[in-house]
PDB file of C-alpha atoms in Angstrom:
ATOM      1  CA  MET A   1       0.315   0.022  -0.062  1.00 33.00           C
ATOM      2  CA  LEU A   2       0.985   3.331  -1.039  1.00 35.00           C
ATOM      3  CA  TRP A   3       0.300   6.737   0.341  1.00 43.00           C
ATOM      4  CA  GLY A   4       0.710  10.053  -1.827  1.00 44.00           C
ATOM      5  CA  VAL A   5       2.515  12.947  -1.396  1.00 44.00           C
ATOM      6  CA  ALA A   6       2.460  15.763  -3.785  1.00 43.00           C
ATOM      7  CA  ALA A   7       5.372  17.734  -3.902  1.00 42.00           C
ATOM      8  CA  ALA A   8       5.483  20.992  -5.571  1.00 42.00           C
ATOM      9  CA  GLY A   9       3.442  19.702  -8.100  1.00 39.00           C
ATOM     10  CA  THR A  10       5.351  16.391  -8.596  1.00 34.00           C
ATOM     11  CA  THR A  11       3.729  13.162  -7.143  1.00 38.00           C
ATOM     12  CA  VAL A  12       6.146  11.292  -4.890  1.00 36.00           C
ATOM     13  CA  TYR A  13       5.374   8.307  -2.908  1.00 41.00           C
ATOM     14  CA  ALA A  14       6.266   7.331   1.053  1.00 41.00           C
ATOM     15  CA  ASN A  15       6.343   3.709   2.218  1.00 44.00           C
ATOM     16  CA  ASP A  16       3.508   2.782   4.446  1.00 47.00           C
ATOM     17  CA  ASN A  17       4.809  -0.365   6.136  1.00 47.00           C
ATOM     18  CA  ASP A  18       4.377   1.441   9.479  1.00 45.00           C
ATOM     19  CA  THR A  19       1.667   3.653   8.505  1.00 50.00           C
ATOM     20  CA  ASP A  20      -0.927   1.988  11.140  1.00 51.00           C
ATOM     21  CA  ARG A  21       1.466   1.593  13.981  1.00 51.00           C
ATOM     22  CA  GLU A  22       0.007   3.519  16.926  1.00 66.00           C
ATOM     23  CA  VAL A  23      -3.048   4.328  14.457  1.00 81.00           C
ATOM     24  CA  GLY A  24      -6.623   4.349  16.006  1.00 81.00           C
ATOM     25  CA  THR A  25      -5.267   5.103  19.689  1.00 88.00           C
ATOM     26  CA  TYR A  26      -5.410   7.442  22.740  1.00 88.00           C
ATOM     27  CA  SER A  27      -1.978   9.412  21.834  1.00 85.00           C
ATOM     28  CA  VAL A  28      -1.594  10.923  25.250  1.00 80.00           C
ATOM     29  CA  GLY A  29      -3.313   8.272  27.837  1.00 85.00           C
ATOM     30  CA  GLU A  30      -5.259   4.621  27.622  1.00 88.00           C
ATOM     31  CA  LEU A  31      -9.001   4.215  27.921  1.00 88.00           C
ATOM     32  CA  PHE A  32     -10.567   1.750  29.912  1.00 88.00           C
ATOM     33  CA  HIS A  33     -13.938   0.789  29.859  1.00 87.00           C
ATOM     34  CA  ASP A  34     -16.234   0.234  32.886  1.00 79.00           C
ATOM     35  CA  SER A  35     -19.806  -1.445  33.011  1.00 71.00           C
ATOM     36  CA  ASP A  36     -20.514   1.394  36.033  1.00 77.00           C
ATOM     37  CA  SER A  37     -19.902   4.178  34.154  1.00 86.00           C
ATOM     38  CA  LYS A  38     -21.114   5.525  30.749  1.00 85.00           C
ATOM     39  CA  LEU A  39     -17.839   7.169  29.612  1.00 91.00           C
ATOM     40  CA  PRO A  40     -14.743   5.403  29.436  1.00 91.00           C
ATOM     41  CA  TYR A  41     -11.824   5.957  32.017  1.00 90.00           C
ATOM     42  CA  PHE A  42      -8.992   7.943  30.707  1.00 91.00           C
ATOM     43  CA  GLN A  43      -5.689   7.153  32.266  1.00 87.00           C
ATOM     44  CA  VAL A  44      -3.320  10.443  31.056  1.00 83.00           C
ATOM     45  CA  GLU A  45       0.313   9.281  30.545  1.00 75.00           C
ATOM     46  CA  LYS A  46       2.962  10.997  33.003  1.00 60.00           C
ATOM     47  CA  SER A  47      -0.008  12.718  35.168  1.00 56.00           C
ATOM     48  CA  ILE A  48       0.974  14.600  37.828  1.00 51.00           C
ATOM     49  CA  GLN A  49      -0.675  13.940  41.076  1.00 53.00           C
ATOM     50  CA  PRO A  50      -1.931  17.121  42.936  1.00 53.00           C
ATOM     51  CA  PHE A  51       0.013  17.624  46.361  1.00 48.00           C
ATOM     52  CA  SER A  52      -1.943  17.454  49.453  1.00 49.00           C
ATOM     53  CA  THR A  53      -3.874  21.011  50.455  1.00 66.00           C
ATOM     54  CA  GLY A  54      -4.726  20.283  53.866  1.00 86.00           C
ATOM     55  CA  VAL A  55      -8.147  19.598  52.807  1.00 91.00           C
ATOM     56  CA  VAL A  56     -10.404  16.248  54.257  1.00 92.00           C
ATOM     57  CA  TYR A  57     -13.016  15.579  52.542  1.00 94.00           C
ATOM     58  CA  LYS A  58     -16.272  13.842  53.878  1.00 94.00           C
ATOM     59  CA  GLN A  59     -17.425  10.205  52.981  1.00 95.00           C
ATOM     60  CA  ASN A  60     -20.998  10.639  51.474  1.00 95.00           C
ATOM     61  CA  GLY A  61     -20.104  14.353  51.705  1.00 95.00           C
ATOM     62  CA  TYR A  62     -20.976  15.241  47.890  1.00 96.00           C
ATOM     63  CA  VAL A  63     -23.690  18.250  47.663  1.00 97.00           C
ATOM     64  CA  ARG A  64     -26.774  17.158  45.707  1.00 96.00           C
ATOM     65  CA  GLY A  65     -27.064  18.919  42.322  1.00 96.00           C
ATOM     66  CA  SER A  66     -23.901  20.968  42.504  1.00 97.00           C
ATOM     67  CA  ILE A  67     -21.684  19.341  39.357  1.00 98.00           C
ATOM     68  CA  LYS A  68     -20.085  22.238  37.554  1.00 97.00           C
ATOM     69  CA  ALA A  69     -18.309  22.245  33.976  1.00 98.00           C
ATOM     70  CA  GLU A  70     -15.809  24.502  33.528  1.00 97.00           C
ATOM     71  CA  GLU A  71     -14.209  24.271  29.779  1.00 97.00           C
ATOM     72  CA  ASN A  72     -10.638  24.540  29.839  1.00 97.00           C
ATOM     73  CA  GLY A  73      -9.384  24.455  25.991  1.00 97.00           C
ATOM     74  CA  TYR A  74      -8.431  21.082  23.566  1.00 97.00           C
ATOM     75  CA  ASP A  75      -6.532  18.400  24.237  1.00 96.00           C
ATOM     76  CA  ARG A  76      -5.253  18.900  20.855  1.00 96.00           C
ATOM     77  CA  ASP A  77      -3.394  15.078  20.632  1.00 93.00           C
ATOM     78  CA  TYR A  78      -6.035  13.179  21.942  1.00 96.00           C
ATOM     79  CA  PHE A  79      -6.573  10.446  19.247  1.00 96.00           C
ATOM     80  CA  LEU A  80      -4.148   9.663  16.710  1.00 95.00           C
ATOM     81  CA  VAL A  81      -6.239   9.128  13.469  1.00 95.00           C
ATOM     82  CA  HIS A  82      -3.206   8.454  10.991  1.00 93.00           C
ATOM     83  CA  LYS A  83       0.468   8.772  10.079  1.00 91.00           C
ATOM     84  CA  ALA A  84       2.431   8.990   7.432  1.00 89.00           C
ATOM     85  CA  ASP A  85       6.046   9.389   6.661  1.00 88.00           C
ATOM     86  CA  VAL A  86       7.294  12.041   3.537  1.00 85.00           C
ATOM     87  CA  GLU A  87      10.399  13.502   2.438  1.00 83.00           C
ATOM     88  CA  LEU A  88      10.728  17.338   2.147  1.00 80.00           C
ATOM     89  CA  ILE A  89      13.244  18.405  -0.763  1.00 78.00           C
ATOM     90  CA  GLU A  90      14.145  21.991  -0.230  1.00 72.00           C
ATOM     91  CA  GLY A  91      12.038  24.565  -1.886  1.00 67.00           C
ATOM     92  CA  THR A  92       8.800  22.941  -1.994  1.00 69.00           C
ATOM     93  CA  LYS A  93       6.100  22.355   0.281  1.00 74.00           C
ATOM     94  CA  ILE A  94       4.172  19.040   1.019  1.00 78.00           C
ATOM     95  CA  THR A  95       0.338  18.434   0.005  1.00 82.00           C
ATOM     96  CA  TYR A  96      -0.598  15.102   1.289  1.00 86.00           C
ATOM     97  CA  LYS A  97      -3.196  13.100  -0.507  1.00 87.00           C
ATOM     98  CA  PHE A  98      -5.378   9.609   1.004  1.00 90.00           C
ATOM     99  CA  MET A  99      -5.208   7.402  -1.308  1.00 89.00           C
ATOM    100  CA  LYS A 100      -7.832   5.293   0.509  1.00 90.00           C
ATOM    101  CA  THR A 101     -10.728   6.586   3.152  1.00 92.00           C
ATOM    102  CA  ILE A 102      -9.963   6.519   6.574  1.00 92.00           C
ATOM    103  CA  ARG A 103     -12.528   6.285   9.228  1.00 93.00           C
ATOM    104  CA  LYS A 104     -12.037   6.163  12.799  1.00 95.00           C
ATOM    105  CA  ASP A 105     -14.127   6.022  16.059  1.00 96.00           C
ATOM    106  CA  VAL A 106     -13.428   8.417  18.981  1.00 96.00           C
ATOM    107  CA  GLU A 107     -14.612   8.357  22.512  1.00 97.00           C
ATOM    108  CA  THR A 108     -15.507  10.662  24.638  1.00 97.00           C
ATOM    109  CA  SER A 109     -13.658   9.882  28.295  1.00 97.00           C
ATOM    110  CA  HIS A 110     -13.449  11.164  31.806  1.00 96.00           C
ATOM    111  CA  SER A 111     -10.587  10.996  34.261  1.00 94.00           C
ATOM    112  CA  ILE A 112     -12.661  10.735  37.857  1.00 93.00           C
ATOM    113  CA  ASP A 113     -10.892   7.772  39.609  1.00 89.00           C
ATOM    114  CA  THR A 114     -12.623   4.782  41.153  1.00 89.00           C
ATOM    115  CA  GLY A 115     -11.510   5.616  44.832  1.00 91.00           C
ATOM    116  CA  LEU A 116     -13.332   9.612  44.403  1.00 94.00           C
ATOM    117  CA  ARG A 117     -16.452   7.915  42.943  1.00 92.00           C
ATOM    118  CA  ALA A 118     -16.779   5.204  46.189  1.00 93.00           C
ATOM    119  CA  GLN A 119     -16.175   8.287  48.474  1.00 94.00           C
ATOM    120  CA  GLY A 120     -19.048  10.137  46.799  1.00 94.00           C
ATOM    121  CA  GLY A 121     -21.308   7.601  47.338  1.00 93.00           C
ATOM    122  CA  ASN A 122     -24.596   6.062  45.161  1.00 94.00           C
ATOM    123  CA  ARG A 123     -26.066   9.469  44.783  1.00 94.00           C
ATOM    124  CA  PHE A 124     -22.577  11.327  43.476  1.00 96.00           C
ATOM    125  CA  ILE A 125     -22.274   8.508  40.973  1.00 95.00           C
ATOM    126  CA  THR A 126     -26.159   8.635  39.857  1.00 96.00           C
ATOM    127  CA  GLU A 127     -25.837  12.515  39.356  1.00 97.00           C
ATOM    128  CA  LEU A 128     -22.511  12.018  37.632  1.00 97.00           C
ATOM    129  CA  GLU A 129     -23.334   9.735  35.045  1.00 95.00           C
ATOM    130  CA  GLY A 130     -26.359  12.025  34.379  1.00 96.00           C
ATOM    131  CA  HIS A 131     -23.977  14.889  33.866  1.00 97.00           C
ATOM    132  CA  PHE A 132     -22.544  12.694  31.471  1.00 96.00           C
ATOM    133  CA  ASP A 133     -25.282  11.318  29.844  1.00 94.00           C
ATOM    134  CA  TYR A 134     -26.824  14.670  29.034  1.00 95.00           C
ATOM    135  CA  ASN A 135     -23.621  17.195  28.480  1.00 97.00           C
ATOM    136  CA  TYR A 136     -21.798  15.534  26.242  1.00 97.00           C
ATOM    137  CA  VAL A 137     -21.583  13.424  23.103  1.00 96.00           C
ATOM    138  CA  SER A 138     -20.455   9.499  23.532  1.00 95.00           C
ATOM    139  CA  LYS A 139     -18.372   9.864  20.679  1.00 96.00           C
ATOM    140  CA  GLU A 140     -17.565  11.060  17.101  1.00 97.00           C
ATOM    141  CA  ARG A 141     -16.479   9.561  13.800  1.00 96.00           C
ATOM    142  CA  ILE A 142     -13.609  10.710  11.824  1.00 94.00           C
ATOM    143  CA  GLU A 143     -13.060  10.285   8.318  1.00 94.00           C
ATOM    144  CA  TYR A 144     -11.108  11.324   5.465  1.00 93.00           C
ATOM    145  CA  THR A 145     -12.101  10.410   2.109  1.00 93.00           C
ATOM    146  CA  LYS A 146     -10.208   8.777  -0.506  1.00 91.00           C
ATOM    147  CA  GLY A 147      -8.343  11.727  -2.417  1.00 89.00           C
ATOM    148  CA  THR A 148      -8.682  14.176   0.464  1.00 90.00           C
ATOM    149  CA  GLU A 149      -5.655  17.022   0.422  1.00 88.00           C
ATOM    150  CA  THR A 150      -4.084  18.339   2.960  1.00 87.00           C
ATOM    151  CA  ASN A 151      -1.111  21.370   3.134  1.00 83.00           C
ATOM    152  CA  VAL A 152       1.009  21.279   5.524  1.00 83.00           C
ATOM    153  CA  GLU A 153       3.735  23.983   5.828  1.00 79.00           C
ATOM    154  CA  VAL A 154       7.044  23.100   6.870  1.00 78.00           C
ATOM    155  CA  THR A 155      10.324  25.180   6.432  1.00 76.00           C
ATOM    156  CA  LYS A 156      13.283  22.497   6.265  1.00 81.00           C
ATOM    157  CA  PRO A 157      14.242  19.892   4.277  1.00 84.00           C
ATOM    158  CA  GLY A 158      14.172  16.479   5.791  1.00 86.00           C
ATOM    159  CA  ASP A 159      12.519  12.808   6.470  1.00 88.00           C
ATOM    160  CA  TYR A 160       9.205  13.907   8.078  1.00 88.00           C
ATOM    161  CA  THR A 161       6.274  12.152  10.019  1.00 91.00           C
ATOM    162  CA  LEU A 162       2.900  13.556   9.558  1.00 91.00           C
ATOM    163  CA  TYR A 163       0.454  12.939  12.234  1.00 93.00           C
ATOM    164  CA  PHE A 164      -2.922  13.126  11.826  1.00 95.00           C
ATOM    165  CA  TYR A 165      -5.100  13.907  15.793  1.00 96.00           C
ATOM    166  CA  ALA A 166      -8.502  14.531  16.151  1.00 96.00           C
ATOM    167  CA  GLN A 167      -9.127  16.818  19.041  1.00 97.00           C
ATOM    168  CA  ALA A 168     -10.735  16.499  22.729  1.00 97.00           C
ATOM    169  CA  ARG A 169     -12.087  19.694  23.984  1.00 98.00           C
ATOM    170  CA  VAL A 170     -11.712  19.211  27.907  1.00 97.00           C
ATOM    171  CA  TYR A 171     -14.124  20.126  30.901  1.00 98.00           C
ATOM    172  CA  ASN A 172     -13.012  20.908  34.527  1.00 97.00           C
ATOM    173  CA  LEU A 173     -15.302  19.235  36.507  1.00 97.00           C
ATOM    174  CA  TYR A 174     -16.068  20.645  40.287  1.00 97.00           C
ATOM    175  CA  ALA A 175     -18.723  19.342  42.906  1.00 97.00           C
ATOM    176  CA  ASP A 176     -19.620  21.112  46.305  1.00 97.00           C
ATOM    177  CA  TRP A 177     -18.337  18.935  48.939  1.00 96.00           C
ATOM    178  CA  LEU A 178     -18.731  18.636  52.822  1.00 96.00           C
ATOM    179  CA  GLY A 179     -15.494  18.511  54.524  1.00 95.00           C
ATOM    180  CA  TYR A 180     -12.751  20.807  56.373  1.00 93.00           C
ATOM    181  CA  THR A 181      -9.664  22.161  56.559  1.00 90.00           C
ATOM    182  CA  ARG A 182      -6.475  21.133  58.682  1.00 88.00           C
ATOM    183  CA  ASP A 183      -6.568  24.902  60.122  1.00 87.00           C
ATOM    184  CA  ASN A 184     -10.135  24.653  60.528  1.00 91.00           C
ATOM    185  CA  LYS A 185     -11.767  21.675  61.909  1.00 90.00           C
ATOM    186  CA  THR A 186     -15.266  22.975  61.251  1.00 93.00           C
ATOM    187  CA  GLU A 187     -17.148  20.882  58.710  1.00 94.00           C
ATOM    188  CA  ARG A 188     -18.670  23.007  55.679  1.00 94.00           C
ATOM    189  CA  LYS A 189     -19.272  22.709  52.183  1.00 96.00           C
ATOM    190  CA  LEU A 190     -16.137  23.159  49.778  1.00 95.00           C
ATOM    191  CA  LYS A 191     -15.679  23.327  46.252  1.00 95.00           C
ATOM    192  CA  ARG A 192     -13.919  20.110  45.255  1.00 95.00           C
ATOM    193  CA  TYR A 193     -12.001  19.718  41.789  1.00 96.00           C
ATOM    194  CA  ILE A 194     -13.054  15.962  40.904  1.00 96.00           C
ATOM    195  CA  GLY A 195     -11.871  15.453  37.637  1.00 95.00           C
ATOM    196  CA  ASP A 196     -11.969  16.109  33.843  1.00 97.00           C
ATOM    197  CA  VAL A 197     -14.288  15.244  30.319  1.00 98.00           C
ATOM    198  CA  TYR A 198     -12.266  15.058  27.182  1.00 98.00           C
ATOM    199  CA  GLU A 199     -15.504  15.594  24.756  1.00 98.00           C
ATOM    200  CA  ALA A 200     -14.933  14.002  21.362  1.00 97.00           C
ATOM    201  CA  THR A 201     -14.456  16.441  18.323  1.00 97.00           C
ATOM    202  CA  THR A 202     -14.161  16.040  14.290  1.00 96.00           C
ATOM    203  CA  PHE A 203     -11.705  18.886  15.059  1.00 96.00           C
ATOM    204  CA  GLU A 204      -8.081  18.488  13.142  1.00 95.00           C
ATOM    205  CA  TYR A 205      -4.854  18.527  14.399  1.00 95.00           C
ATOM    206  CA  ILE A 206      -1.622  17.858  11.896  1.00 93.00           C
ATOM    207  CA  LYS A 207       1.532  17.686  13.865  1.00 92.00           C
ATOM    208  CA  PRO A 208       4.711  17.299  11.224  1.00 90.00           C
ATOM    209  CA  LYS A 209       7.745  15.849  13.248  1.00 90.00           C
ATOM    210  CA  ARG A 210      11.186  16.050  11.495  1.00 88.00           C
ATOM    211  CA  ASN A 211      12.877  12.790  11.925  1.00 87.00           C
ATOM    212  CA  ARG A 212      16.117  14.116   9.896  1.00 75.00           C
TER     213      ARG A 212
END
């Protein structure tokens, strides 16, 4: 199988031996499907655990009806749809042409771990799943039809790998939770960050990586 790449009007070809390696994967993490949730759990690679803030949250301390989402930009390389190796010579630019149709499904996911879900109890889990169900699409289909052409701007000649990603819209989720701080043991309602939702989109992000 060969993929066409046009350079300054001249069609050249890039061997496709490794084209499908890593394709159709979640590029910055791994998805885990759990029958207890409408959305899969997204374990982000190299995630940094937050340091202790001196806050103690109460078991079953979730305040009903308090889940809120704040949009926080996009994860541009959320899902790797396709990749190809190309060579660019001096004085040209790449126009990549798909020689067959590529079709992938991208799932929406969340990063709320099982420990926090368990601490919230059944009421929290029920409302969280309702929030997932009514506020986000569960998946999107990404498709590049045969013959689609994409211009990619690079400045230096050399061998490149072109990565075609589907972006995810990121939401930070918060909820009110009963708890106290170590410097004030009075139990009260506190705003708690509970995790993120990565909503699948059809927005494209093309990333050329120069190999040499």
